[in-house]
Amino acid sequence: MTVVELIERKRDGGRLTPEEWRSLMAAYARGDVPDYQIAALAMAVYFRGMDDAETDALMSAMLASGRRLDLAHLSVPRVDKHSTGGVGDKVSIILAPLVAACGVAVPMMSGRGLGHTGGTLDKLESIPGFETRLSLERAAKQVERIGCAMLGQTSEIAPADRRFYSLRDATATVDAIPLIAASIMSKKLAEGLTGLVLDVKTGAGAFMPKFDDALRLAQTMIALGERHGCPTVALLTDMDAPLGEACGNAVEVAEAIAVMRGGGPADLREVTLALAAEMLLLGAVAADRHVARAKAAEALTSGAALAKFREIVQAQGGHPGAVDDPVQHLPQAPLRVAVAAERNGVVQRVEPRTIGRAISTLGGGRLRVEDDIDHAVGFLVHVKPGSAVRTGEPLATILARDAATLAVAREALGRAIVLGDSAPPARPRVSHRVGAGGVEEVPPSGASW
Ligand code: URA
């Protein structure tokens, strides 16, 4: 069977067998199949779709193209979290040490920011010396020693996905649910996990803004995890506005540290504790959700999560002073300019995509994978949809490198933060829990759940 025949079959609504996907992805990872043929196939999948079994075949083929983190000898449970990404989403930086401090190993593999969304690796690299390019051997040893490693996808993990994802990015074929699910799960299942929690975002700043699409993506990834013996649950969380106040790189690390000191913004704490509880439940170190939440909250207030974060930073070559004194040791932008409300009113929208793109304009995000970034710049957004403000009160603070980018960021902020006269409808921060058994609505506060 030639590659052209496989493309034709998919184009005409047929399906490829698991063996066909496996040999095609292996050949692609070796460089034996040209990008233009895989691009045509991706477009055929985009329009024709794939059922769960074929999505599994593609995911398994990409997983088999590389190596896996071998942690089976560890006696502790191993659970990771994956977020579909957004603006101000620094949850991973808190969650990995927090959950590790509670006795569940966390081999956390994260990505870089692209487009309007930020990336955990970029944020961590704002800590002087912090190394995210760990070999699988080094990551495995670190997880064994201190219960956590925070690393990037190496060329050893799912190399077929690595090539395929860049190609999709350049051919408008990223936002197809089976392709996203196969791509994400091919990396997560290479981590040797005993459980996985997915944070699937919905709202204007999410990959899948519409609730129904986000739910379908969650269910597709859960089906893949469960078929491969990795119990998987998802929380659907809000990304209609930035999470927390800080949006950028160093500034998000500082806010994550504030949460690990027992403070930080309420929305960020709520989403973090909800995800932490699911991870502790999957790790079987808490009997029920109530106990799991209490245990996670205690790890924040006792300083246990912060102590574990300091250990991780040191193990990965970072300056521990960044944990103890972020202002002194994290990069700081030379310009810090507050932007005030020009009228009395109520905040209607804080548009996350506009904020995310403005971070790139400031130099803090990348437009192409190979771009360098400025870790110091970004925003502190002081208001949320529903906040009442008076003329002259600060809406946000811009952290900029120079006057030219500051001016562009100010203009973007003017578009992103919309004032009106009445409160917009409130949106739950964590709306649904999805598992193999079905979908549950999460009660508003989350606390009594
Ligand atoms: N993140 C991934 O790793 N893959 C996708 O396809 C989309 C987001």
Short mmCIF file of C-alpha atoms and ligand atoms in Angstrom, two decimals:
data_model
loop_
_atom_site.label_atom_id
_atom_site.label_comp_id
_atom_site.label_asym_id
_atom_site.label_seq_id
_atom_site.Cartn_x
_atom_site.Cartn_y
_atom_site.Cartn_z
CA MET A 1 0.00 0.00 0.00
CA THR A 2 1.50 3.37 -0.97
CA VAL A 3 1.11 6.57 1.06
CA VAL A 4 -0.96 8.04 -1.80
CA GLU A 5 -3.43 5.15 -1.48
CA LEU A 6 -3.71 5.73 2.28
CA ILE A 7 -4.41 9.44 1.70
CA GLU A 8 -7.01 8.56 -0.94
CA ARG A 9 -8.76 6.16 1.42
CA LYS A 10 -8.94 8.73 4.22
CA ARG A 11 -10.00 11.45 1.78
CA ASP A 12 -12.89 9.22 0.64
CA GLY A 13 -14.10 8.57 4.20
CA GLY A 14 -12.38 5.24 4.89
CA ARG A 15 -10.11 4.35 7.80
CA LEU A 16 -6.51 3.27 8.18
CA THR A 17 -5.76 0.09 10.14
CA PRO A 18 -3.61 0.18 13.31
CA GLU A 19 -0.78 -1.49 11.36
CA GLU A 20 -1.01 1.13 8.59
CA TRP A 21 -0.89 4.00 11.10
CA ARG A 22 2.04 2.34 12.90
CA SER A 23 4.22 1.85 9.85
CA LEU A 24 3.29 5.29 8.46
CA MET A 25 4.16 7.13 11.70
CA ALA A 26 7.39 5.13 12.16
CA ALA A 27 8.43 6.02 8.60
CA TYR A 28 7.47 9.67 9.16
CA ALA A 29 9.52 9.86 12.38
CA ARG A 30 12.53 8.42 10.46
CA GLY A 31 12.11 11.08 7.79
CA ASP A 32 11.10 8.53 5.11
CA VAL A 33 7.72 10.14 4.33
CA PRO A 34 7.61 13.77 3.17
CA ASP A 35 5.72 16.45 5.08
CA TYR A 36 3.44 17.23 2.11
CA GLN A 37 1.92 13.74 2.18
CA ILE A 38 1.31 13.84 5.94
CA ALA A 39 -0.14 17.34 5.56
CA ALA A 40 -2.62 16.02 2.98
CA LEU A 41 -3.51 13.15 5.28
CA ALA A 42 -4.00 15.55 8.22
CA MET A 43 -6.40 17.64 6.13
CA ALA A 44 -8.31 14.49 5.14
CA VAL A 45 -8.60 13.56 8.85
CA TYR A 46 -9.65 17.14 9.63
CA PHE A 47 -12.66 16.82 7.30
CA ARG A 48 -13.45 13.11 7.63
CA GLY A 49 -12.74 12.66 11.36
CA MET A 50 -11.75 9.46 13.13
CA ASP A 51 -13.71 7.23 15.50
CA ASP A 52 -12.29 6.27 18.93
CA ALA A 53 -10.64 3.09 17.61
CA GLU A 54 -8.84 4.86 14.78
CA THR A 55 -7.83 7.74 17.09
CA ASP A 56 -6.35 5.07 19.37
CA ALA A 57 -4.48 3.57 16.40
CA LEU A 58 -2.90 6.95 15.56
CA MET A 59 -2.11 7.68 19.22
CA SER A 60 -0.54 4.22 19.70
CA ALA A 61 1.50 4.67 16.52
CA MET A 62 2.91 8.01 17.74
CA LEU A 63 3.56 6.59 21.22
CA ALA A 64 5.42 3.62 19.68
CA SER A 65 7.62 5.95 17.61
CA GLY A 66 9.62 6.83 20.75
CA ARG A 67 10.68 5.74 24.22
CA ARG A 68 8.85 5.84 27.55
CA LEU A 69 9.76 6.99 31.01
CA ASP A 70 10.28 3.77 32.92
CA LEU A 71 9.01 4.24 36.47
CA ALA A 72 7.29 0.89 36.96
CA HIS A 73 9.75 -0.06 39.73
CA LEU A 74 8.55 2.83 41.95
CA SER A 75 6.18 1.72 44.68
CA VAL A 76 4.37 5.11 44.78
CA PRO A 77 1.55 6.11 42.43
CA ARG A 78 2.54 8.33 39.48
CA VAL A 79 0.05 10.94 38.37
CA ASP A 80 0.38 13.90 36.01
CA LYS A 81 -1.90 16.73 34.93
CA HIS A 82 -2.30 18.13 31.44
CA SER A 83 -3.93 21.46 30.67
CA THR A 84 -5.25 22.33 27.24
CA GLY A 85 -3.79 25.76 27.91
CA GLY A 86 -4.77 29.36 28.31
CA VAL A 87 -3.69 32.75 29.58
CA GLY A 88 -2.35 33.11 33.13
CA ASP A 89 -2.52 29.35 33.62
CA LYS A 90 0.36 28.73 36.04
CA VAL A 91 -1.41 25.84 37.80
CA SER A 92 1.21 23.23 36.84
CA ILE A 93 3.95 25.14 38.67
CA ILE A 94 1.99 24.83 41.91
CA LEU A 95 0.42 21.44 41.33
CA ALA A 96 3.55 19.39 40.64
CA PRO A 97 5.30 20.17 43.95
CA LEU A 98 2.02 20.23 45.88
CA VAL A 99 0.98 16.74 44.79
CA ALA A 100 4.53 15.38 45.17
CA ALA A 101 4.58 16.79 48.73
CA CYS A 102 1.44 14.72 49.41
CA GLY A 103 3.14 11.44 48.45
CA VAL A 104 2.18 11.01 44.77
CA ALA A 105 5.05 11.03 42.26
CA VAL A 106 4.64 13.59 39.46
CA PRO A 107 6.66 13.10 36.27
CA MET A 108 5.42 16.31 34.66
CA MET A 109 6.09 16.85 30.98
CA SER A 110 5.02 20.30 29.78
CA GLY A 111 5.14 22.43 26.67
CA ARG A 112 6.15 25.89 25.50
CA GLY A 113 3.87 28.80 24.79
CA LEU A 114 2.69 29.23 21.25
CA GLY A 115 0.19 31.72 19.83
CA HIS A 116 -1.83 33.36 22.60
CA THR A 117 -1.24 30.65 25.25
CA GLY A 118 1.65 30.49 27.69
CA GLY A 119 3.82 27.44 28.36
CA THR A 120 5.02 26.02 31.68
CA LEU A 121 8.56 25.44 30.37
CA ASP A 122 8.98 29.10 29.42
CA LYS A 123 7.71 30.18 32.82
CA LEU A 124 10.05 27.83 34.70
CA GLU A 125 13.00 28.98 32.60
CA SER A 126 12.56 32.48 34.02
CA ILE A 127 14.18 31.02 37.16
CA PRO A 128 17.92 31.61 36.60
CA GLY A 129 19.65 28.32 35.73
CA PHE A 130 16.49 26.17 35.69
CA GLU A 131 17.05 23.32 33.22
CA THR A 132 13.96 21.79 31.57
CA ARG A 133 15.83 19.69 28.99
CA LEU A 134 16.23 16.56 31.08
CA SER A 135 17.07 13.17 29.60
CA LEU A 136 14.58 10.43 30.43
CA GLU A 137 17.20 8.76 32.65
CA ARG A 138 17.81 11.95 34.62
CA ALA A 139 14.08 12.62 34.95
CA ALA A 140 13.45 9.06 36.18
CA LYS A 141 16.23 9.35 38.81
CA GLN A 142 14.89 12.69 39.99
CA VAL A 143 11.32 11.38 40.31
CA GLU A 144 12.69 8.43 42.28
CA ARG A 145 14.73 10.73 44.57
CA ILE A 146 12.40 13.67 45.23
CA GLY A 147 9.06 12.59 43.75
CA CYS A 148 8.88 15.06 40.87
CA ALA A 149 10.59 16.26 37.70
CA MET A 150 9.36 19.09 35.44
CA LEU A 151 10.63 18.63 31.91
CA GLY A 152 9.92 19.25 28.25
CA GLN A 153 9.10 16.71 25.55
CA THR A 154 12.48 15.40 24.45
CA SER A 155 13.22 14.07 20.98
CA GLU A 156 12.94 10.60 22.55
CA ILE A 157 9.25 10.96 23.44
CA ALA A 158 6.70 10.45 20.65
CA PRO A 159 8.98 11.88 17.90
CA ALA A 160 6.29 11.26 15.27
CA ASP A 161 3.95 13.59 17.20
CA ARG A 162 6.67 16.22 17.52
CA ARG A 163 7.02 16.41 13.74
CA PHE A 164 3.33 16.00 13.07
CA TYR A 165 2.31 18.75 15.54
CA SER A 166 4.66 21.35 13.95
CA LEU A 167 3.31 20.38 10.55
CA ARG A 168 -0.30 20.73 11.73
CA ASP A 169 0.55 24.12 13.18
CA ALA A 170 1.68 25.24 9.71
CA THR A 171 -1.22 23.68 7.79
CA ALA A 172 -4.31 24.80 9.78
CA THR A 173 -5.01 21.27 11.00
CA VAL A 174 -4.40 21.68 14.75
CA ASP A 175 -7.98 22.08 15.90
CA ALA A 176 -9.32 18.64 15.02
CA ILE A 177 -10.42 16.78 18.16
CA PRO A 178 -9.03 13.30 17.23
CA LEU A 179 -5.68 14.83 16.24
CA ILE A 180 -5.42 16.90 19.44
CA ALA A 181 -6.43 13.94 21.62
CA ALA A 182 -3.98 11.54 19.92
CA SER A 183 -1.19 14.12 20.12
CA ILE A 184 -1.62 14.96 23.81
CA MET A 185 -2.15 11.37 24.93
CA SER A 186 0.83 10.00 22.95
CA LYS A 187 3.05 12.16 25.20
CA LYS A 188 1.18 11.59 28.45
CA LEU A 189 1.08 7.81 28.10
CA ALA A 190 4.86 7.82 27.53
CA GLU A 191 5.31 9.07 31.11
CA GLY A 192 4.62 5.68 32.72
CA LEU A 193 1.65 7.04 34.72
CA THR A 194 -0.79 5.27 37.01
CA GLY A 195 -3.29 8.13 36.60
CA LEU A 196 -3.86 11.32 34.62
CA VAL A 197 -5.92 14.44 35.30
CA LEU A 198 -6.88 16.68 32.40
CA ASP A 199 -7.70 20.36 32.79
CA VAL A 200 -9.80 21.04 29.71
CA LYS A 201 -10.46 24.75 29.31
CA THR A 202 -13.58 26.32 27.82
CA GLY A 203 -14.31 29.95 27.00
CA ALA A 204 -12.86 32.66 24.78
CA GLY A 205 -9.19 31.98 25.62
CA ALA A 206 -9.37 28.19 25.29
CA PHE A 207 -8.23 25.98 22.45
CA MET A 208 -11.83 24.72 22.30
CA PRO A 209 -13.91 27.78 23.23
CA LYS A 210 -17.27 25.95 22.97
CA PHE A 211 -18.38 23.76 25.86
CA ASP A 212 -19.56 20.86 23.65
CA ASP A 213 -16.21 20.67 21.83
CA ALA A 214 -14.27 20.83 25.11
CA LEU A 215 -16.41 18.02 26.51
CA ARG A 216 -15.89 15.89 23.39
CA LEU A 217 -12.13 16.48 23.58
CA ALA A 218 -12.14 15.46 27.26
CA GLN A 219 -14.14 12.31 26.53
CA THR A 220 -11.87 11.34 23.62
CA MET A 221 -8.74 11.68 25.76
CA ILE A 222 -10.34 9.82 28.67
CA ALA A 223 -11.25 6.93 26.33
CA LEU A 224 -7.63 6.75 25.16
CA GLY A 225 -6.25 6.79 28.70
CA GLU A 226 -8.64 4.13 29.91
CA ARG A 227 -7.99 1.86 26.91
CA HIS A 228 -4.29 1.99 27.78
CA GLY A 229 -4.72 1.18 31.47
CA CYS A 230 -4.24 4.76 32.70
CA PRO A 231 -7.26 5.91 34.74
CA THR A 232 -8.04 9.40 33.42
CA VAL A 233 -10.41 12.12 34.61
CA ALA A 234 -11.00 15.64 33.35
CA LEU A 235 -12.20 18.87 34.93
CA LEU A 236 -13.73 21.44 32.62
CA THR A 237 -12.50 24.83 33.82
CA ASP A 238 -13.10 28.39 32.74
CA MET A 239 -10.79 30.25 30.37
CA ASP A 240 -13.09 33.13 29.49
CA ALA A 241 -10.73 35.44 31.41
CA PRO A 242 -7.09 35.05 32.49
CA LEU A 243 -6.54 32.80 35.51
CA GLY A 244 -5.16 34.71 38.50
CA GLU A 245 -3.68 38.19 38.05
CA ALA A 246 -0.28 37.50 36.53
CA CYS A 247 0.08 36.93 32.78
CA GLY A 248 3.60 36.45 31.43
CA ASN A 249 6.51 34.28 32.55
CA ALA A 250 8.49 35.42 35.62
CA VAL A 251 5.44 37.22 36.94
CA GLU A 252 3.45 33.95 36.80
CA VAL A 253 6.18 32.07 38.67
CA ALA A 254 6.04 34.77 41.37
CA GLU A 255 2.26 34.35 41.62
CA ALA A 256 2.57 30.55 41.78
CA ILE A 257 5.02 31.02 44.67
CA ALA A 258 2.52 33.32 46.40
CA VAL A 259 -0.06 30.50 46.23
CA MET A 260 2.53 28.08 47.65
CA ARG A 261 2.96 30.53 50.52
CA GLY A 262 -0.76 30.15 51.30
CA GLY A 263 -1.93 33.32 49.49
CA GLY A 264 -2.51 34.23 45.83
CA PRO A 265 -5.69 34.93 43.85
CA ALA A 266 -8.85 33.02 44.82
CA ASP A 267 -9.64 31.72 41.31
CA LEU A 268 -6.14 30.29 40.90
CA ARG A 269 -6.29 28.60 44.31
CA GLU A 270 -9.72 27.14 43.55
CA VAL A 271 -8.73 25.59 40.22
CA THR A 272 -5.43 24.33 41.66
CA LEU A 273 -7.09 22.68 44.67
CA ALA A 274 -9.79 21.07 42.52
CA LEU A 275 -7.16 19.52 40.22
CA ALA A 276 -4.91 18.56 43.15
CA ALA A 277 -7.81 16.72 44.81
CA GLU A 278 -8.39 14.69 41.64
CA MET A 279 -4.69 13.82 41.46
CA LEU A 280 -4.60 12.73 45.11
CA LEU A 281 -7.72 10.62 44.59
CA LEU A 282 -6.21 8.92 41.53
CA GLY A 283 -3.01 8.41 43.54
CA ALA A 284 -5.13 6.78 46.27
CA VAL A 285 -3.54 8.86 49.05
CA ALA A 286 -6.91 10.30 50.13
CA ALA A 287 -10.10 8.42 50.93
CA ASP A 288 -12.51 10.96 49.45
CA ARG A 289 -12.58 14.35 47.77
CA HIS A 290 -13.12 16.22 51.02
CA VAL A 291 -9.99 14.67 52.56
CA ALA A 292 -8.05 15.18 49.33
CA ARG A 293 -8.88 18.92 49.20
CA ALA A 294 -7.99 19.37 52.87
CA LYS A 295 -4.69 17.58 52.36
CA ALA A 296 -3.87 19.73 49.32
CA ALA A 297 -4.82 22.96 51.12
CA GLU A 298 -2.66 21.92 54.08
CA ALA A 299 0.35 21.39 51.77
CA LEU A 300 -0.03 25.05 50.71
CA THR A 301 -0.46 26.55 54.17
CA SER A 302 2.18 24.38 55.87
CA GLY A 303 4.87 25.30 53.34
CA ALA A 304 5.29 21.64 52.26
CA ALA A 305 4.51 22.45 48.59
CA LEU A 306 6.93 25.39 48.63
CA ALA A 307 9.69 23.26 50.21
CA LYS A 308 9.15 20.63 47.48
CA PHE A 309 9.28 23.34 44.80
CA ARG A 310 12.61 24.56 46.22
CA GLU A 311 13.92 20.98 46.01
CA ILE A 312 12.82 20.68 42.38
CA VAL A 313 14.38 24.04 41.48
CA GLN A 314 17.68 22.99 43.07
CA ALA A 315 17.63 19.53 41.48
CA GLN A 316 17.18 21.13 38.05
CA GLY A 317 19.97 23.69 38.49
CA GLY A 318 17.78 26.69 39.31
CA HIS A 319 18.66 29.44 41.78
CA PRO A 320 16.79 28.62 45.03
CA GLY A 321 16.78 32.32 45.88
CA ALA A 322 14.06 32.71 43.23
CA VAL A 323 11.75 30.68 45.49
CA ASP A 324 12.58 32.61 48.66
CA ASP A 325 12.85 36.11 47.21
CA PRO A 326 11.24 36.24 43.74
CA VAL A 327 11.50 40.04 43.44
CA GLN A 328 15.27 39.87 43.93
CA HIS A 329 16.00 36.82 41.79
CA LEU A 330 13.40 36.65 39.01
CA PRO A 331 13.77 38.92 35.95
CA GLN A 332 11.98 42.25 36.43
CA ALA A 333 10.75 44.49 33.62
CA PRO A 334 12.26 47.99 33.60
CA LEU A 335 8.87 49.65 33.01
CA ARG A 336 5.88 49.06 35.33
CA VAL A 337 2.94 51.20 34.37
CA ALA A 338 -0.55 51.09 35.89
CA VAL A 339 -3.55 51.60 33.58
CA ALA A 340 -6.56 53.18 35.28
CA ALA A 341 -10.31 53.01 34.61
CA GLU A 342 -11.55 56.01 32.65
CA ARG A 343 -15.10 55.75 33.99
CA ASN A 344 -17.11 54.18 36.81
CA GLY A 345 -18.57 50.82 35.85
CA VAL A 346 -18.52 47.06 36.04
CA VAL A 347 -16.02 44.93 34.14
CA GLN A 348 -17.86 43.02 31.40
CA ARG A 349 -14.96 41.17 29.80
CA VAL A 350 -11.24 40.58 30.26
CA GLU A 351 -10.55 39.09 26.85
CA PRO A 352 -7.81 36.45 27.29
CA ARG A 353 -6.73 36.10 23.65
CA THR A 354 -6.08 39.83 23.37
CA ILE A 355 -4.03 39.74 26.59
CA GLY A 356 -2.17 36.61 25.43
CA ARG A 357 -1.29 38.13 22.06
CA ALA A 358 -0.22 41.35 23.78
CA ILE A 359 2.26 39.34 25.89
CA SER A 360 3.86 38.23 22.61
CA THR A 361 3.96 41.87 21.44
CA LEU A 362 5.76 42.78 24.65
CA GLY A 363 8.28 40.02 23.80
CA GLY A 364 7.05 37.47 26.37
CA GLY A 365 5.49 34.96 23.97
CA ARG A 366 6.47 33.47 20.69
CA LEU A 367 4.94 33.66 17.25
CA ARG A 368 7.20 30.87 15.92
CA VAL A 369 8.53 27.83 17.84
CA GLU A 370 12.14 28.99 17.45
CA ASP A 371 11.60 32.56 18.78
CA ASP A 372 13.42 33.72 21.94
CA ILE A 373 11.31 35.27 24.67
CA ASP A 374 11.68 37.99 27.29
CA HIS A 375 10.80 36.43 30.65
CA ALA A 376 10.36 39.72 32.50
CA VAL A 377 7.44 41.28 30.60
CA GLY A 378 3.69 40.74 30.87
CA PHE A 379 0.68 42.03 32.78
CA LEU A 380 -0.87 42.05 36.21
CA VAL A 381 -4.61 42.17 35.55
CA HIS A 382 -6.23 43.44 38.75
CA VAL A 383 -9.90 43.03 37.74
CA LYS A 384 -12.21 40.15 36.77
CA PRO A 385 -15.51 40.13 34.90
CA GLY A 386 -18.00 41.45 37.46
CA SER A 387 -15.51 43.71 39.33
CA ALA A 388 -16.93 47.16 40.10
CA VAL A 389 -14.43 49.94 39.40
CA ARG A 390 -14.33 53.70 39.87
CA THR A 391 -12.64 56.27 37.63
CA GLY A 392 -8.91 56.33 38.28
CA GLU A 393 -8.72 52.87 39.90
CA PRO A 394 -6.05 50.58 38.43
CA LEU A 395 -7.35 47.93 36.02
CA ALA A 396 -3.98 46.41 35.23
CA THR A 397 -0.22 46.97 35.38
CA ILE A 398 1.88 46.60 32.23
CA LEU A 399 5.39 45.17 32.63
CA ALA A 400 7.35 46.28 29.58
CA ARG A 401 10.88 46.47 28.25
CA ASP A 402 10.54 49.76 26.33
CA ALA A 403 8.18 52.61 25.47
CA ALA A 404 7.25 51.28 22.02
CA THR A 405 5.97 47.89 23.21
CA LEU A 406 4.38 49.56 26.23
CA ALA A 407 2.27 51.72 23.92
CA VAL A 408 1.08 48.69 21.92
CA ALA A 409 0.29 46.79 25.14
CA ARG A 410 -1.69 49.74 26.48
CA GLU A 411 -3.78 49.84 23.31
CA ALA A 412 -4.40 46.07 23.55
CA LEU A 413 -5.42 46.37 27.18
CA GLY A 414 -7.94 49.04 26.18
CA ARG A 415 -9.57 46.51 23.86
CA ALA A 416 -9.28 43.56 26.27
CA ILE A 417 -10.90 45.09 29.36
CA VAL A 418 -14.46 46.14 28.58
CA LEU A 419 -16.45 48.23 31.09
CA GLY A 420 -20.25 48.40 31.21
CA ASP A 421 -22.97 49.21 33.68
CA SER A 422 -24.36 45.92 34.97
CA ALA A 423 -22.72 42.70 36.15
CA PRO A 424 -22.24 40.01 33.47
CA PRO A 425 -23.47 36.47 34.25
CA ALA A 426 -21.04 34.70 36.59
CA ARG A 427 -19.20 31.67 35.15
CA PRO A 428 -18.14 28.74 37.33
CA ARG A 429 -14.37 28.29 37.55
CA VAL A 430 -14.70 24.52 37.58
CA SER A 431 -17.93 23.50 35.84
CA HIS A 432 -17.84 19.73 35.24
CA ARG A 433 -15.98 16.59 36.17
CA VAL A 434 -15.75 13.99 33.41
CA GLY A 435 -14.67 10.40 34.01
CA ALA A 436 -15.04 7.02 32.36
CA GLY A 437 -18.40 6.73 34.16
CA GLY A 438 -19.90 9.99 32.84
CA VAL A 439 -20.19 13.73 33.35
CA GLU A 440 -21.01 15.43 36.68
CA GLU A 441 -21.76 19.09 37.27
CA VAL A 442 -19.53 20.60 39.97
CA PRO A 443 -21.37 22.57 42.68
CA PRO A 444 -20.56 26.32 42.56
CA SER A 445 -18.07 26.64 45.42
CA GLY A 446 -16.53 23.21 44.85
CA ALA A 447 -15.94 23.04 48.62
CA SER A 448 -18.80 20.74 49.59
CA TRP A 449 -18.33 18.47 46.61
N1 URA B 1 -1.17 20.22 22.42
C1 URA B 1 -0.58 19.13 21.90
O1 URA B 1 0.36 18.58 22.44
N2 URA B 1 -1.06 18.66 20.73
C2 URA B 1 -2.10 19.20 20.09
O2 URA B 1 -2.49 18.72 19.05
C3 URA B 1 -2.70 20.34 20.65
C4 URA B 1 -2.21 20.82 21.83
#
